[in-house]
Short mmCIF file of C-alpha atoms in Angstrom, two decimals:
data_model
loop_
_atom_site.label_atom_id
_atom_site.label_comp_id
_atom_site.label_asym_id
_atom_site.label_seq_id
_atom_site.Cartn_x
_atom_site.Cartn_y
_atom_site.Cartn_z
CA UNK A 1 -21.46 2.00 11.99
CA UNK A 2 -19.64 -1.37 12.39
CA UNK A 3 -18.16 -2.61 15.68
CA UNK A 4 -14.28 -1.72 14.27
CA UNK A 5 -15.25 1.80 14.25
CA UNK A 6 -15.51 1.51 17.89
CA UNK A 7 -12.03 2.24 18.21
CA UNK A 8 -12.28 5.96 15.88
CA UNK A 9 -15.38 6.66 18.64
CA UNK A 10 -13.12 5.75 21.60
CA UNK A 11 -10.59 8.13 19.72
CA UNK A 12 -12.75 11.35 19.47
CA UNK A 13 -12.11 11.93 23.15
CA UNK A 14 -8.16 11.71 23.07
CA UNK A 15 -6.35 14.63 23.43
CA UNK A 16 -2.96 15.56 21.51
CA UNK A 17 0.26 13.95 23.37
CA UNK A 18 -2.38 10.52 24.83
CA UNK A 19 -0.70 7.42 23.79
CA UNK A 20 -2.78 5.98 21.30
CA UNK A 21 -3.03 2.93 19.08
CA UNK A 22 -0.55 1.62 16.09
CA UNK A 23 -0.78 2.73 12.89
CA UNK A 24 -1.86 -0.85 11.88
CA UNK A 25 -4.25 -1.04 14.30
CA UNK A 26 -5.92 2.18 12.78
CA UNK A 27 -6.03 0.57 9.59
CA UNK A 28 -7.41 -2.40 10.67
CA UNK A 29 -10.63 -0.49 12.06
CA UNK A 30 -10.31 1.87 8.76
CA UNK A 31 -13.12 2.11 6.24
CA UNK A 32 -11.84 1.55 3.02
CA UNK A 33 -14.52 0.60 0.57
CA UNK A 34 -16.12 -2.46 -0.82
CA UNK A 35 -12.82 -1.76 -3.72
CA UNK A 36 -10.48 -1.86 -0.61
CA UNK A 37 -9.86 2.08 -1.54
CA UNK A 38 -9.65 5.40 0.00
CA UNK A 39 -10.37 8.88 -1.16
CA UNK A 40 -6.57 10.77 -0.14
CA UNK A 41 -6.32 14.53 -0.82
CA UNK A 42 -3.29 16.00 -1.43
CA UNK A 43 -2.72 19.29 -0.10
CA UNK A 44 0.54 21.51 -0.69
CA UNK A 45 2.13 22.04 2.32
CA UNK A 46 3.13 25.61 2.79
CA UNK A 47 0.69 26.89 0.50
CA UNK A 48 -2.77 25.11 1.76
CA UNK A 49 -3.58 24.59 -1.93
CA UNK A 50 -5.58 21.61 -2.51
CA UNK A 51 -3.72 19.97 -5.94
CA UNK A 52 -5.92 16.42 -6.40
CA UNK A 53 -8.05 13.70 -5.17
CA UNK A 54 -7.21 10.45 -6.05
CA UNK A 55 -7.49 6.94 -4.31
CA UNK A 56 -5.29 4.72 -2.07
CA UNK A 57 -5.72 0.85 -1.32
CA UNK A 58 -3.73 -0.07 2.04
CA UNK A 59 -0.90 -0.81 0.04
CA UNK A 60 -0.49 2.13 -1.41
CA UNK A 61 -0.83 4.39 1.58
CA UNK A 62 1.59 1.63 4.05
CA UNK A 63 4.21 2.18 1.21
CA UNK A 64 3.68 6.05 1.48
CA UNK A 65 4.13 6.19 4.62
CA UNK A 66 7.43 3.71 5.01
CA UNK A 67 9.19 6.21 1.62
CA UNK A 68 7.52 9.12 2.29
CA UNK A 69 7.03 9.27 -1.71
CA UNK A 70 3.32 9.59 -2.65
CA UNK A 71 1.87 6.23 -3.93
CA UNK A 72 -2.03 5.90 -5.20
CA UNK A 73 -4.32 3.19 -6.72
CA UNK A 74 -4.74 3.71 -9.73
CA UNK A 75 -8.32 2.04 -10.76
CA UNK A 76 -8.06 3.15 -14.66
CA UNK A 77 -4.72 0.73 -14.41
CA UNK A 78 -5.81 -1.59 -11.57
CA UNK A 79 -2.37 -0.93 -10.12
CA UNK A 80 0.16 1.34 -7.65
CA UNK A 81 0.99 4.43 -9.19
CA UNK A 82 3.75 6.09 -7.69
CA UNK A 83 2.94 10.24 -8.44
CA UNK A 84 5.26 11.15 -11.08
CA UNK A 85 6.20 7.79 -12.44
CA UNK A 86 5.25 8.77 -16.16
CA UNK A 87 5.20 12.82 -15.60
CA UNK A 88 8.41 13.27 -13.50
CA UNK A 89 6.03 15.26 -11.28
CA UNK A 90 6.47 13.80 -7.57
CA UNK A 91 4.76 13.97 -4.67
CA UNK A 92 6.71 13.52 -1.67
CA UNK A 93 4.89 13.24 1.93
CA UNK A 94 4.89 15.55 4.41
CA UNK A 95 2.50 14.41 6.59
CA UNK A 96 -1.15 12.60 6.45
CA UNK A 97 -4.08 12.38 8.75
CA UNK A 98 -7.36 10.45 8.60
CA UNK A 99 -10.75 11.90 9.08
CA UNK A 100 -13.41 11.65 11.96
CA UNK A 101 -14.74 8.57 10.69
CA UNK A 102 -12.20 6.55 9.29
CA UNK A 103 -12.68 6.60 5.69
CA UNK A 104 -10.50 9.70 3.76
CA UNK A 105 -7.20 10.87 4.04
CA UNK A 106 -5.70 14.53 4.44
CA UNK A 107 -1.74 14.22 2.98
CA UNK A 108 0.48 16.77 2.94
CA UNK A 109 2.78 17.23 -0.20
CA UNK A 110 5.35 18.81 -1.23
CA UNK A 111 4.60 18.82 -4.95
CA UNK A 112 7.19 19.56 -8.16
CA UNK A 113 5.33 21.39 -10.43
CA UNK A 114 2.03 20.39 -11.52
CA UNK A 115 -0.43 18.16 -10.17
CA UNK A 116 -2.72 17.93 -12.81
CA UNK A 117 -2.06 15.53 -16.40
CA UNK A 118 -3.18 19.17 -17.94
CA UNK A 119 0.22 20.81 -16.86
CA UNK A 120 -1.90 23.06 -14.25
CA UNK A 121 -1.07 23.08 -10.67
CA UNK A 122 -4.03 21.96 -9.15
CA UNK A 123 -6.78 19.35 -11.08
CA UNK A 124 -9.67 21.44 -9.46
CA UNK A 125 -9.17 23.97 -12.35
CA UNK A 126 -13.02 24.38 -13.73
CA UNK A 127 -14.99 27.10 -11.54
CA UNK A 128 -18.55 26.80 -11.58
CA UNK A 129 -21.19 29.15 -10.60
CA UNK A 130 -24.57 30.57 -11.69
CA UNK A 131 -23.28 32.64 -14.14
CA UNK A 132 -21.64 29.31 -15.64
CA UNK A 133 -18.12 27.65 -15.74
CA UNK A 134 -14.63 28.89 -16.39
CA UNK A 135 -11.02 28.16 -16.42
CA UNK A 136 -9.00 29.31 -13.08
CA UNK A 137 -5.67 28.70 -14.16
CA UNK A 138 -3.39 28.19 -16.91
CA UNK A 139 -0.88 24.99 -17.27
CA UNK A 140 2.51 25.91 -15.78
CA UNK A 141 3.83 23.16 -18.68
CA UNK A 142 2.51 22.38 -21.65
CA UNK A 143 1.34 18.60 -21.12
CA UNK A 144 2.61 17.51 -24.54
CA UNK A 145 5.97 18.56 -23.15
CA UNK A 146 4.94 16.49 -19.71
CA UNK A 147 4.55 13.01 -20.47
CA UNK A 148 7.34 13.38 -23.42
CA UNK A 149 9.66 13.09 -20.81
CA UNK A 150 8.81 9.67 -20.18
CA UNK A 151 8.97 8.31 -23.77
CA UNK A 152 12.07 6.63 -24.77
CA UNK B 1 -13.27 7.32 -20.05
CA UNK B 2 -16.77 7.80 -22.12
CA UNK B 3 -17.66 9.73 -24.85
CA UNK B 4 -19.43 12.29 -22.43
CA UNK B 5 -15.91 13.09 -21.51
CA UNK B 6 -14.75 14.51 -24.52
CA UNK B 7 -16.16 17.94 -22.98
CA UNK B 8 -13.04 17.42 -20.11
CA UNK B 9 -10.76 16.76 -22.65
CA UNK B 10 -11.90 19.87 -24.81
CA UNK B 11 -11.64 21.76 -21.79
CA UNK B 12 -8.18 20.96 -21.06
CA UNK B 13 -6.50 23.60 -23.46
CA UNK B 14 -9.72 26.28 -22.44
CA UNK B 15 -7.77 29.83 -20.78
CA UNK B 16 -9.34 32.07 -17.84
CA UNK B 17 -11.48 34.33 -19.59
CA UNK B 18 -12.45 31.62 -22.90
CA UNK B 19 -16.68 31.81 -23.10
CA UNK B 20 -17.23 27.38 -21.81
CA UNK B 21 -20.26 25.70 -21.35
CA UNK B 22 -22.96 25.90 -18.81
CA UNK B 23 -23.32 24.26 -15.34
CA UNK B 24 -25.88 22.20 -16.85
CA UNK B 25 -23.72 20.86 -19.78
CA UNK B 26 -20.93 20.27 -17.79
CA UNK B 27 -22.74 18.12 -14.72
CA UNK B 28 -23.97 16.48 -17.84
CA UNK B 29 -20.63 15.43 -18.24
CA UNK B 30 -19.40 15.09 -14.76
CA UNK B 31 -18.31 11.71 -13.67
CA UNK B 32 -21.14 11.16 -10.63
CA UNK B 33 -20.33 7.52 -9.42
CA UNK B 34 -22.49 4.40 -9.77
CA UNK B 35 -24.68 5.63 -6.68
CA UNK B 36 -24.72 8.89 -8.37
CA UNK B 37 -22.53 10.39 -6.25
CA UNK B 38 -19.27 12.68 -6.21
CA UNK B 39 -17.15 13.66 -3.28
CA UNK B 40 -16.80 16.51 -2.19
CA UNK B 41 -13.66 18.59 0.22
CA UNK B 42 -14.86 21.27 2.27
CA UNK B 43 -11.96 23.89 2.50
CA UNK B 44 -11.83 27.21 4.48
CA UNK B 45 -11.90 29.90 2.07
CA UNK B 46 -9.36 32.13 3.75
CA UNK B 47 -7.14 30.17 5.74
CA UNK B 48 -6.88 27.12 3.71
CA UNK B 49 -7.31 24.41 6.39
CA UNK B 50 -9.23 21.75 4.58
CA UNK B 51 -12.34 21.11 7.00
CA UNK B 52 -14.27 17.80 5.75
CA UNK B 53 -14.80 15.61 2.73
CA UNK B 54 -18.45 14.66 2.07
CA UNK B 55 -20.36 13.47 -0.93
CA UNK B 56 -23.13 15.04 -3.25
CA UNK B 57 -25.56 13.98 -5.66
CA UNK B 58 -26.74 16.36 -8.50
CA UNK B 59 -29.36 17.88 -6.44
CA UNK B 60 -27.36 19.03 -3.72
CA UNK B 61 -24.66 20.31 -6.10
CA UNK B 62 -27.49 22.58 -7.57
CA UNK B 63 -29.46 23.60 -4.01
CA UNK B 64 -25.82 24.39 -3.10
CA UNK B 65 -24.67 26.98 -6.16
CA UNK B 66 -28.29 28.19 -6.13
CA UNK B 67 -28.58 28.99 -2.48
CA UNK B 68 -24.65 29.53 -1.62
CA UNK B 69 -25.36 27.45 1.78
CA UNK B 70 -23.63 23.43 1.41
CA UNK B 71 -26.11 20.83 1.08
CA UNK B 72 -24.39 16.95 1.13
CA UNK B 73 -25.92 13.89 0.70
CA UNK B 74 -26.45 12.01 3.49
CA UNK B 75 -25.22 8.07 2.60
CA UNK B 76 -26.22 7.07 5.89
CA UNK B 77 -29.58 8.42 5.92
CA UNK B 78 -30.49 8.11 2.46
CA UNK B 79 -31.18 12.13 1.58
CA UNK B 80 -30.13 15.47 1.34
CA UNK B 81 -28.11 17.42 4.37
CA UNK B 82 -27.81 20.77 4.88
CA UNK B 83 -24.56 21.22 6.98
CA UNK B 84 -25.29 22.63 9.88
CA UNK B 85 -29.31 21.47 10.14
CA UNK B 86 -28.16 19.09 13.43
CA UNK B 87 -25.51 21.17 14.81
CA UNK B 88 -26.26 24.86 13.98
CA UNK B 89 -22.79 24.75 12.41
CA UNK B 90 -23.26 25.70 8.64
CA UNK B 91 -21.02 26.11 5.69
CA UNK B 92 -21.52 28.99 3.50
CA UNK B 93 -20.28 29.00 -0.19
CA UNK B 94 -17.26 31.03 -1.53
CA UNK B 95 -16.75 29.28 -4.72
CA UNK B 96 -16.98 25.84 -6.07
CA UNK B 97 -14.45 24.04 -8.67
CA UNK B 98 -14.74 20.80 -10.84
CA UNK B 99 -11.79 18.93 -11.61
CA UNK B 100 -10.10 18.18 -14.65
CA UNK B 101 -11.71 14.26 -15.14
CA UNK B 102 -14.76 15.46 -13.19
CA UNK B 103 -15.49 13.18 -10.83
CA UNK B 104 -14.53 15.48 -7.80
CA UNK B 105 -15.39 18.91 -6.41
CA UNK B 106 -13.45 21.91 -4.35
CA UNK B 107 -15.85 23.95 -2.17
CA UNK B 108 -14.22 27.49 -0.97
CA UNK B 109 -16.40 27.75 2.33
CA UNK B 110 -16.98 29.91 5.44
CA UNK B 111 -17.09 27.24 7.83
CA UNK B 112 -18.98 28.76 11.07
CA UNK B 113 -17.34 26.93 14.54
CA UNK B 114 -16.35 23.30 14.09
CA UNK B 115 -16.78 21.42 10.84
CA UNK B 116 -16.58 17.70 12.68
CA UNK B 117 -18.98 16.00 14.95
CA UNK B 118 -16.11 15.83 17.40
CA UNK B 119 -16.52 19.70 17.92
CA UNK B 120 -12.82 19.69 15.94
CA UNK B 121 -12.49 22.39 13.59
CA UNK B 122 -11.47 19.88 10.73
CA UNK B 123 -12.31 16.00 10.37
CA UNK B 124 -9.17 15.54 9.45
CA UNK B 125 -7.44 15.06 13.17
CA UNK B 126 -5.75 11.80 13.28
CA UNK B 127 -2.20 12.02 12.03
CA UNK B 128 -0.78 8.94 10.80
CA UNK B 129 3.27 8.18 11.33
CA UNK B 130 5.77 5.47 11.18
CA UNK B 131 6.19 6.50 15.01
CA UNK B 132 1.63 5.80 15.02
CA UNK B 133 -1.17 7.74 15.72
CA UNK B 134 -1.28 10.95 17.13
CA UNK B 135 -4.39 13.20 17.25
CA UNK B 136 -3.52 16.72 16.15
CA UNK B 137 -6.36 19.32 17.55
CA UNK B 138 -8.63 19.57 20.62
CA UNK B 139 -12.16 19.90 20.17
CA UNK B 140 -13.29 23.70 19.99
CA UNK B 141 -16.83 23.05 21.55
CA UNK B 142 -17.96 19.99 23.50
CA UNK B 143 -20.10 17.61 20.80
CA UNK B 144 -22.80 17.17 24.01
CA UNK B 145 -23.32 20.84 23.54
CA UNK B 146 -23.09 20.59 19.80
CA UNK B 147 -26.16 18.84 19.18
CA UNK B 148 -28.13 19.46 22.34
CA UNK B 149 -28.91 22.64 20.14
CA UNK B 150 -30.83 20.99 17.91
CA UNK B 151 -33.15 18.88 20.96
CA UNK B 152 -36.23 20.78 21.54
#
């Protein structure tokens, strides 16, 4: 453990309602990864359902927080991806907490529609088990129709 | 995305109830990471609350499905962890889902006492704001305690 992530041991002993440090102070100690990314987890507010995983660079998850609209890294496109840009599917923020040890994020969403590029509402779709795998949902919009939207 | 991921895309238009591949085919396919890792979120199977994110290698993806108790990999020590071995605090398996690009899994759990070192229920206790940090649970058993059960 490095000598930044003295701070998130200080922190295991506060208490809710103790003054504690800056957001930017946080993510100065935080422990993105030799990319400069974080896993974030997007979780449906009211529901508890868990819709994706995807990754966040500091960027991404300072910009989240100042429009409360769900920005990721995208590392297929090496760039920001605002949730939704090319699906019309948004994510908007409802709130988002880091973990124990400084290097994942909890967010919750308030999702339209579906998370997943299949049209389903949640990407964790394929159940696996010893018997063998299978589908645990069906797409809520058929993704063809999905990313037409975004075509001229 | 490779040519082992033409299974994922094939899969994407698969219903509940379609005969799929097995386990073996599909981890095959999955998309462990360089280090041959995958993360992996940890979510109570009844109430929802999403407990922990931790990572997994093939092996303890298999121990796990076979023996329905969670076994991570440890990056910090180098090998397999059975939640729970240090604390007394194990997870027991519900169900288990892939997602759609397979690079991350969903464990439904029975989480017994605290997930977190901190003797939090969830890892997940820091809440991040524009107004800054707040932490958002108190610990449900002192850590001291928590793994003075495991000293002889």
């Amino acid at each position: 453990m490095s000598s930044e992530n003295s701070l998130f041991k200080d922190l295991e002993s506060a208490s809710p309602g103790d003054a504690l440090c800056s957001v930017t102070a946080l993510l100065d100690a935080a422990a993105f990864n030799a990319d400069g990314l974080m896993p974030a987890i997007a979780q449906q507010h009211d529901t508890g359902e868990v819709l994706m995983m995807a990754w966040m660079n500091r960027d991404a998850l300072e910009e989240t927080l100042q429009t409360q609209r769900v920005c990721y890294y995208s590392r297929s496109r090496g760039k920001l991806w605002r949730k939704g840009e090319s699906s019309g599917q948004q994510q908007h923020l409802v709130s988002a907490a880091l973990d124990c040890d400084g290097d994942t994020l909890l967010l919750q969403v308030a999702q339209t529609g579906p998370a997943c590029h299949t049209g389903r509402r949640s990407c964790f779709y394929l159940s696996l088990s010893n018997e063998g795998v299978t589908v645990n949902s069906e797409p809520l919009i058929d993704p063809a129709e999905l990313y037409a939207k975004s075509s001229p």
